[in-house]
Amino acid sequence: MTSRSKELMSRNELEAALREIGATRYHSLHPFQTLLQEGRLTRPQVQAWALNRYYYQANIPVKDSIILARLGSVELRREWRQRILDHDGSETERGGIEKWIALTDGVGLDRAYVESGEGILAGTRFAVDAYVHFVRDRSLLEAIASSLTELFSPSVIGVRTKGMLAHYDFISKETLAYFDKRPVQAKRDSDFALTYCLDHADTREKQDQVVEALRFKCQVLWAQLDALYFSYVDPALTPPDAWRPGEAETGREAA
Amino acid sequence: MTSRSKELMSRNELEAALREIGATRYHSLHPFQTLLQEGRLTRPQVQAWALNRYYYQANIPVKDSIILARLGSVELRREWRQRILDHDGSETERGGIEKWIALTDGVGLDRAYVESGEGILAGTRFAVDAYVHFVRDRSLLEAIASSLTELFSPSVIGVRTKGMLAHYDFISKETLAYFDKRPVQAKRDSDFALTYCLDHADTREKQDQVVEALRFKCQVLWAQLDALYFSYVDPALTPPDAWRPGEAETGREAA
């Protein structure tokens, strides 16, 4: 554990410790992610991914609203609220959640079923709920630090999008529109959050909390893929209440 | 889903609906459990099970304390507190948690490591924490109903204990002492909880909540075994921060 040594880290050392978490624990390293972007999943397996990740996407503005309520200054709220605008959208611009629905539409899943949350895996629900509880129950610094996985997403999104477009005939560019703006948004958001953490982690204890918060968040993402892998890939033991291949099909395919 | 029909169920129908949940969703049906009791796990895999389940065991009196605080009458608290006594023990009698530590001792895991919670899987933590949050955030009726998995444990414990003793030379009767009293305790506790639920679920909505609470609890148990299976059986992809075979070994073996 990083928390053994008691000395204060320099800003560079703390940033390096955070990037090390990403290099070793980000969900881009999970076998499900590899299968997904290398075209080695079946259409139902991709549907299961899209369905389950909808629950994560739908809870992003929830966790950001909790953080918003805790920020305590106009200036910080102005910065943070952009995340909520990005995910909830507006009358003139589709938000991230709506774009994720375009993705589940694109892979042929019934929209009402997706939005109901019915059929998602217990592992998905427990992990996502743990994230929402974390930003409510931990310190504000830890809540902000838990968003730092966005440091690692821009590079991964390109690989994933390219791989999925190349390998799956049921995936179109429009289906993956969610990912178009995410690299720019994620860079902006994680730059801000990283600076906030480096500025405010002014004791070793707080620095360790920041590192642990990021580690926790990597586990939230990782555990969701564990659940998908176990339930839909191998041994593909889909639990009784979870979505099953063929269920909630619209017959609609990618445009 | 059971919740579609709007008519009030009779007591017998509600009890049958609950038992049906057990017959189709209790974790005795999980492949990890089958491997465990048929002697088809390695010693490190059994260690991983014992280590992770410790976190569940350690949180039982936490969730029961939350319920105790919500019961609202001397009579109900007198009944429910027995669960806490059973798990926390006394000066003269070992509690369930201490007996679980005897189990982790018996399979050769370092006690301080086990108690620290370090090295448990994220999937274990998220599932167990979800249970604790559930009994705090849902209605008292749902909190009590979530304990009803104990209806199904007595029959399973016998099979598991017998199988483990027969198949693993590193497992002794003393190592499994935790399970000696559980069937009697679980029967007493689940009789009480079942009667409470049948008495208090006096609308169809409440009946459905009781059924859903039990379904949720089955998912809490099931998800823990999913995590073990994925991380230690197949593909045995143990995440970076989780316990690894050989770690925290005492060299002590079963007596």
PDB file of C-alpha atoms in Angstrom, chain B residues 4-156:
ATOM      1  CA  ARG B   4     -47.415  -7.649 -11.650  1.00  0.00           C
ATOM      2  CA  SER B   5     -50.638  -9.024 -10.170  1.00  0.00           C
ATOM      3  CA  LYS B   6     -52.365  -6.575  -7.839  1.00  0.00           C
ATOM      4  CA  GLU B   7     -54.294  -8.940  -5.571  1.00  0.00           C
ATOM      5  CA  LEU B   8     -53.372  -9.471  -1.951  1.00  0.00           C
ATOM      6  CA  MET B   9     -51.728 -12.835  -1.460  1.00  0.00           C
ATOM      7  CA  SER B  10     -52.844 -15.161   1.309  1.00  0.00           C
ATOM      8  CA  ARG B  11     -50.263 -15.904   4.025  1.00  0.00           C
ATOM      9  CA  ASN B  12     -49.615 -19.237   2.380  1.00  0.00           C
ATOM     10  CA  GLU B  13     -49.153 -17.680  -1.031  1.00  0.00           C
ATOM     11  CA  LEU B  14     -46.712 -15.105   0.285  1.00  0.00           C
ATOM     12  CA  GLU B  15     -44.736 -17.772   2.116  1.00  0.00           C
ATOM     13  CA  ALA B  16     -44.696 -19.879  -1.047  1.00  0.00           C
ATOM     14  CA  ALA B  17     -43.449 -16.888  -3.067  1.00  0.00           C
ATOM     15  CA  LEU B  18     -40.635 -16.418  -0.558  1.00  0.00           C
ATOM     16  CA  ARG B  19     -39.686 -20.082  -0.616  1.00  0.00           C
ATOM     17  CA  GLU B  20     -39.702 -19.969  -4.405  1.00  0.00           C
ATOM     18  CA  ILE B  21     -37.077 -17.216  -4.250  1.00  0.00           C
ATOM     19  CA  GLY B  22     -34.926 -19.519  -2.150  1.00  0.00           C
ATOM     20  CA  ALA B  23     -35.432 -22.459  -4.483  1.00  0.00           C
ATOM     21  CA  THR B  24     -34.296 -20.457  -7.500  1.00  0.00           C
ATOM     22  CA  ARG B  25     -31.898 -17.776  -6.184  1.00  0.00           C
ATOM     23  CA  TYR B  26     -30.214 -18.888  -2.960  1.00  0.00           C
ATOM     24  CA  HIS B  27     -26.432 -19.047  -3.219  1.00  0.00           C
ATOM     25  CA  SER B  28     -26.421 -22.793  -2.619  1.00  0.00           C
ATOM     26  CA  LEU B  29     -27.123 -22.927  -6.378  1.00  0.00           C
ATOM     27  CA  HIS B  30     -23.971 -20.989  -7.255  1.00  0.00           C
ATOM     28  CA  PRO B  31     -21.201 -22.997  -8.953  1.00  0.00           C
ATOM     29  CA  PHE B  32     -18.638 -21.770  -6.403  1.00  0.00           C
ATOM     30  CA  GLN B  33     -20.687 -23.315  -3.605  1.00  0.00           C
ATOM     31  CA  THR B  34     -20.901 -26.596  -5.521  1.00  0.00           C
ATOM     32  CA  LEU B  35     -17.145 -26.659  -6.081  1.00  0.00           C
ATOM     33  CA  LEU B  36     -16.591 -25.834  -2.398  1.00  0.00           C
ATOM     34  CA  GLN B  37     -18.693 -28.629  -0.968  1.00  0.00           C
ATOM     35  CA  GLU B  38     -17.630 -31.208  -3.527  1.00  0.00           C
ATOM     36  CA  GLY B  39     -13.977 -30.764  -2.649  1.00  0.00           C
ATOM     37  CA  ARG B  40     -13.084 -29.373  -6.050  1.00  0.00           C
ATOM     38  CA  LEU B  41     -11.381 -26.202  -4.822  1.00  0.00           C
ATOM     39  CA  THR B  42      -7.704 -25.771  -4.020  1.00  0.00           C
ATOM     40  CA  ARG B  43      -6.606 -24.704  -0.561  1.00  0.00           C
ATOM     41  CA  PRO B  44      -5.941 -21.114  -1.743  1.00  0.00           C
ATOM     42  CA  GLN B  45      -9.444 -20.976  -3.225  1.00  0.00           C
ATOM     43  CA  VAL B  46     -10.936 -22.082   0.093  1.00  0.00           C
ATOM     44  CA  GLN B  47      -8.746 -19.489   1.820  1.00  0.00           C
ATOM     45  CA  ALA B  48     -10.092 -16.798  -0.516  1.00  0.00           C
ATOM     46  CA  TRP B  49     -13.646 -17.860   0.365  1.00  0.00           C
ATOM     47  CA  ALA B  50     -12.937 -17.777   4.113  1.00  0.00           C
ATOM     48  CA  LEU B  51     -11.167 -14.416   3.875  1.00  0.00           C
ATOM     49  CA  ASN B  52     -13.881 -12.714   1.855  1.00  0.00           C
ATOM     50  CA  ARG B  53     -16.768 -14.132   3.804  1.00  0.00           C
ATOM     51  CA  TYR B  54     -15.208 -12.786   6.980  1.00  0.00           C
ATOM     52  CA  TYR B  55     -16.188  -9.323   5.789  1.00  0.00           C
ATOM     53  CA  TYR B  56     -19.788 -10.484   5.474  1.00  0.00           C
ATOM     54  CA  GLN B  57     -19.734 -12.119   8.910  1.00  0.00           C
ATOM     55  CA  ALA B  58     -18.178  -9.046  10.510  1.00  0.00           C
ATOM     56  CA  ASN B  59     -20.977  -6.862   9.175  1.00  0.00           C
ATOM     57  CA  ILE B  60     -23.872  -9.027  10.380  1.00  0.00           C
ATOM     58  CA  PRO B  61     -24.007  -7.409  13.844  1.00  0.00           C
ATOM     59  CA  VAL B  62     -23.657  -4.007  12.163  1.00  0.00           C
ATOM     60  CA  LYS B  63     -26.775  -4.554  10.067  1.00  0.00           C
ATOM     61  CA  ASP B  64     -28.564  -6.124  13.036  1.00  0.00           C
ATOM     62  CA  SER B  65     -27.686  -3.111  15.207  1.00  0.00           C
ATOM     63  CA  ILE B  66     -29.209  -0.810  12.594  1.00  0.00           C
ATOM     64  CA  ILE B  67     -32.375  -2.915  12.609  1.00  0.00           C
ATOM     65  CA  LEU B  68     -32.345  -2.984  16.427  1.00  0.00           C
ATOM     66  CA  ALA B  69     -32.296   0.818  16.460  1.00  0.00           C
ATOM     67  CA  ARG B  70     -35.346   0.899  14.198  1.00  0.00           C
ATOM     68  CA  LEU B  71     -37.564  -1.742  15.842  1.00  0.00           C
ATOM     69  CA  GLY B  72     -39.291   0.672  18.166  1.00  0.00           C
ATOM     70  CA  SER B  73     -40.379  -1.661  20.985  1.00  0.00           C
ATOM     71  CA  VAL B  74     -38.805  -3.450  23.926  1.00  0.00           C
ATOM     72  CA  GLU B  75     -40.412  -6.710  22.867  1.00  0.00           C
ATOM     73  CA  LEU B  76     -39.037  -6.681  19.335  1.00  0.00           C
ATOM     74  CA  ARG B  77     -35.586  -5.545  20.464  1.00  0.00           C
ATOM     75  CA  ARG B  78     -35.420  -8.369  23.018  1.00  0.00           C
ATOM     76  CA  GLU B  79     -36.046 -10.813  20.219  1.00  0.00           C
ATOM     77  CA  TRP B  80     -33.675  -9.258  17.696  1.00  0.00           C
ATOM     78  CA  ARG B  81     -30.741  -8.602  20.048  1.00  0.00           C
ATOM     79  CA  GLN B  82     -30.149 -12.350  20.320  1.00  0.00           C
ATOM     80  CA  ARG B  83     -28.700 -12.193  16.820  1.00  0.00           C
ATOM     81  CA  ILE B  84     -26.091  -9.715  17.998  1.00  0.00           C
ATOM     82  CA  LEU B  85     -25.244 -11.858  21.014  1.00  0.00           C
ATOM     83  CA  ASP B  86     -24.866 -14.877  18.735  1.00  0.00           C
ATOM     84  CA  HIS B  87     -22.424 -13.125  16.433  1.00  0.00           C
ATOM     85  CA  ASP B  88     -20.501 -11.034  18.956  1.00  0.00           C
ATOM     86  CA  GLY B  89     -20.452 -13.682  21.702  1.00  0.00           C
ATOM     87  CA  SER B  90     -19.667 -13.025  25.365  1.00  0.00           C
ATOM     88  CA  GLU B  91     -16.913 -13.625  27.896  1.00  0.00           C
ATOM     89  CA  THR B  92     -18.046 -17.193  28.313  1.00  0.00           C
ATOM     90  CA  GLU B  93     -19.207 -18.052  24.821  1.00  0.00           C
ATOM     91  CA  ARG B  94     -17.490 -17.548  21.474  1.00  0.00           C
ATOM     92  CA  GLY B  95     -19.559 -15.591  18.985  1.00  0.00           C
ATOM     93  CA  GLY B  96     -19.964 -16.234  15.284  1.00  0.00           C
ATOM     94  CA  ILE B  97     -17.293 -13.730  14.291  1.00  0.00           C
ATOM     95  CA  GLU B  98     -14.750 -15.338  16.614  1.00  0.00           C
ATOM     96  CA  LYS B  99     -15.666 -18.735  15.221  1.00  0.00           C
ATOM     97  CA  TRP B 100     -15.186 -17.440  11.715  1.00  0.00           C
ATOM     98  CA  ILE B 101     -11.728 -16.313  12.745  1.00  0.00           C
ATOM     99  CA  ALA B 102     -11.156 -19.874  13.967  1.00  0.00           C
ATOM    100  CA  LEU B 103     -12.041 -20.925  10.435  1.00  0.00           C
ATOM    101  CA  THR B 104      -9.593 -18.502   8.816  1.00  0.00           C
ATOM    102  CA  ASP B 105      -7.012 -19.601  11.434  1.00  0.00           C
ATOM    103  CA  GLY B 106      -7.732 -23.199  10.518  1.00  0.00           C
ATOM    104  CA  VAL B 107      -7.085 -22.645   6.832  1.00  0.00           C
ATOM    105  CA  GLY B 108      -3.828 -20.884   7.722  1.00  0.00           C
ATOM    106  CA  LEU B 109      -4.570 -17.179   7.249  1.00  0.00           C
ATOM    107  CA  ASP B 110      -3.011 -14.488   9.392  1.00  0.00           C
ATOM    108  CA  ARG B 111      -5.601 -13.191  11.827  1.00  0.00           C
ATOM    109  CA  ALA B 112      -4.601  -9.507  11.763  1.00  0.00           C
ATOM    110  CA  TYR B 113      -4.693  -9.576   7.967  1.00  0.00           C
ATOM    111  CA  VAL B 114      -8.171 -11.120   7.943  1.00  0.00           C
ATOM    112  CA  GLU B 115      -9.510  -8.623  10.477  1.00  0.00           C
ATOM    113  CA  SER B 116      -8.038  -5.679   8.581  1.00  0.00           C
ATOM    114  CA  GLY B 117     -10.298  -6.338   5.600  1.00  0.00           C
ATOM    115  CA  GLU B 118      -7.292  -5.677   3.370  1.00  0.00           C
ATOM    116  CA  GLY B 119      -7.206  -7.939   0.378  1.00  0.00           C
ATOM    117  CA  ILE B 120     -10.927  -8.634   0.173  1.00  0.00           C
ATOM    118  CA  LEU B 121     -12.462  -8.293  -3.255  1.00  0.00           C
ATOM    119  CA  ALA B 122     -14.232  -5.102  -4.283  1.00  0.00           C
ATOM    120  CA  GLY B 123     -17.222  -7.258  -5.234  1.00  0.00           C
ATOM    121  CA  THR B 124     -17.400  -8.554  -1.650  1.00  0.00           C
ATOM    122  CA  ARG B 125     -17.200  -5.073  -0.176  1.00  0.00           C
ATOM    123  CA  PHE B 126     -19.797  -3.572  -2.515  1.00  0.00           C
ATOM    124  CA  ALA B 127     -22.267  -6.414  -1.914  1.00  0.00           C
ATOM    125  CA  VAL B 128     -21.911  -6.440   1.873  1.00  0.00           C
ATOM    126  CA  ASP B 129     -22.049  -2.644   2.095  1.00  0.00           C
ATOM    127  CA  ALA B 130     -25.179  -2.700  -0.078  1.00  0.00           C
ATOM    128  CA  TYR B 131     -26.771  -4.968   2.541  1.00  0.00           C
ATOM    129  CA  VAL B 132     -25.891  -2.607   5.394  1.00  0.00           C
ATOM    130  CA  HIS B 133     -27.212   0.379   3.429  1.00  0.00           C
ATOM    131  CA  PHE B 134     -30.387  -1.528   2.557  1.00  0.00           C
ATOM    132  CA  VAL B 135     -31.396  -2.128   6.180  1.00  0.00           C
ATOM    133  CA  ARG B 136     -30.727   1.525   6.950  1.00  0.00           C
ATOM    134  CA  ASP B 137     -32.479   3.075   3.940  1.00  0.00           C
ATOM    135  CA  ARG B 138     -35.495   0.837   3.287  1.00  0.00           C
ATOM    136  CA  SER B 139     -38.609   0.320   5.393  1.00  0.00           C
ATOM    137  CA  LEU B 140     -38.314  -1.709   8.594  1.00  0.00           C
ATOM    138  CA  LEU B 141     -40.411  -4.429   6.987  1.00  0.00           C
ATOM    139  CA  GLU B 142     -37.975  -4.690   4.073  1.00  0.00           C
ATOM    140  CA  ALA B 143     -35.001  -4.649   6.450  1.00  0.00           C
ATOM    141  CA  ILE B 144     -36.462  -7.580   8.376  1.00  0.00           C
ATOM    142  CA  ALA B 145     -37.452  -9.416   5.193  1.00  0.00           C
ATOM    143  CA  SER B 146     -33.886  -9.198   3.919  1.00  0.00           C
ATOM    144  CA  SER B 147     -32.863 -11.577   6.727  1.00  0.00           C
ATOM    145  CA  LEU B 148     -35.124 -14.314   5.374  1.00  0.00           C
ATOM    146  CA  THR B 149     -32.345 -16.083   3.512  1.00  0.00           C
ATOM    147  CA  GLU B 150     -31.929 -17.859   6.836  1.00  0.00           C
ATOM    148  CA  LEU B 151     -35.007 -19.848   5.916  1.00  0.00           C
ATOM    149  CA  PHE B 152     -32.823 -21.676   3.434  1.00  0.00           C
ATOM    150  CA  SER B 153     -29.506 -21.979   5.254  1.00  0.00           C
ATOM    151  CA  PRO B 154     -30.132 -24.867   7.694  1.00  0.00           C
ATOM    152  CA  SER B 155     -30.429 -27.531   5.021  1.00  0.00           C
ATOM    153  CA  VAL B 156     -27.459 -26.189   3.075  1.00  0.00           C
TER     154      VAL B 156
END
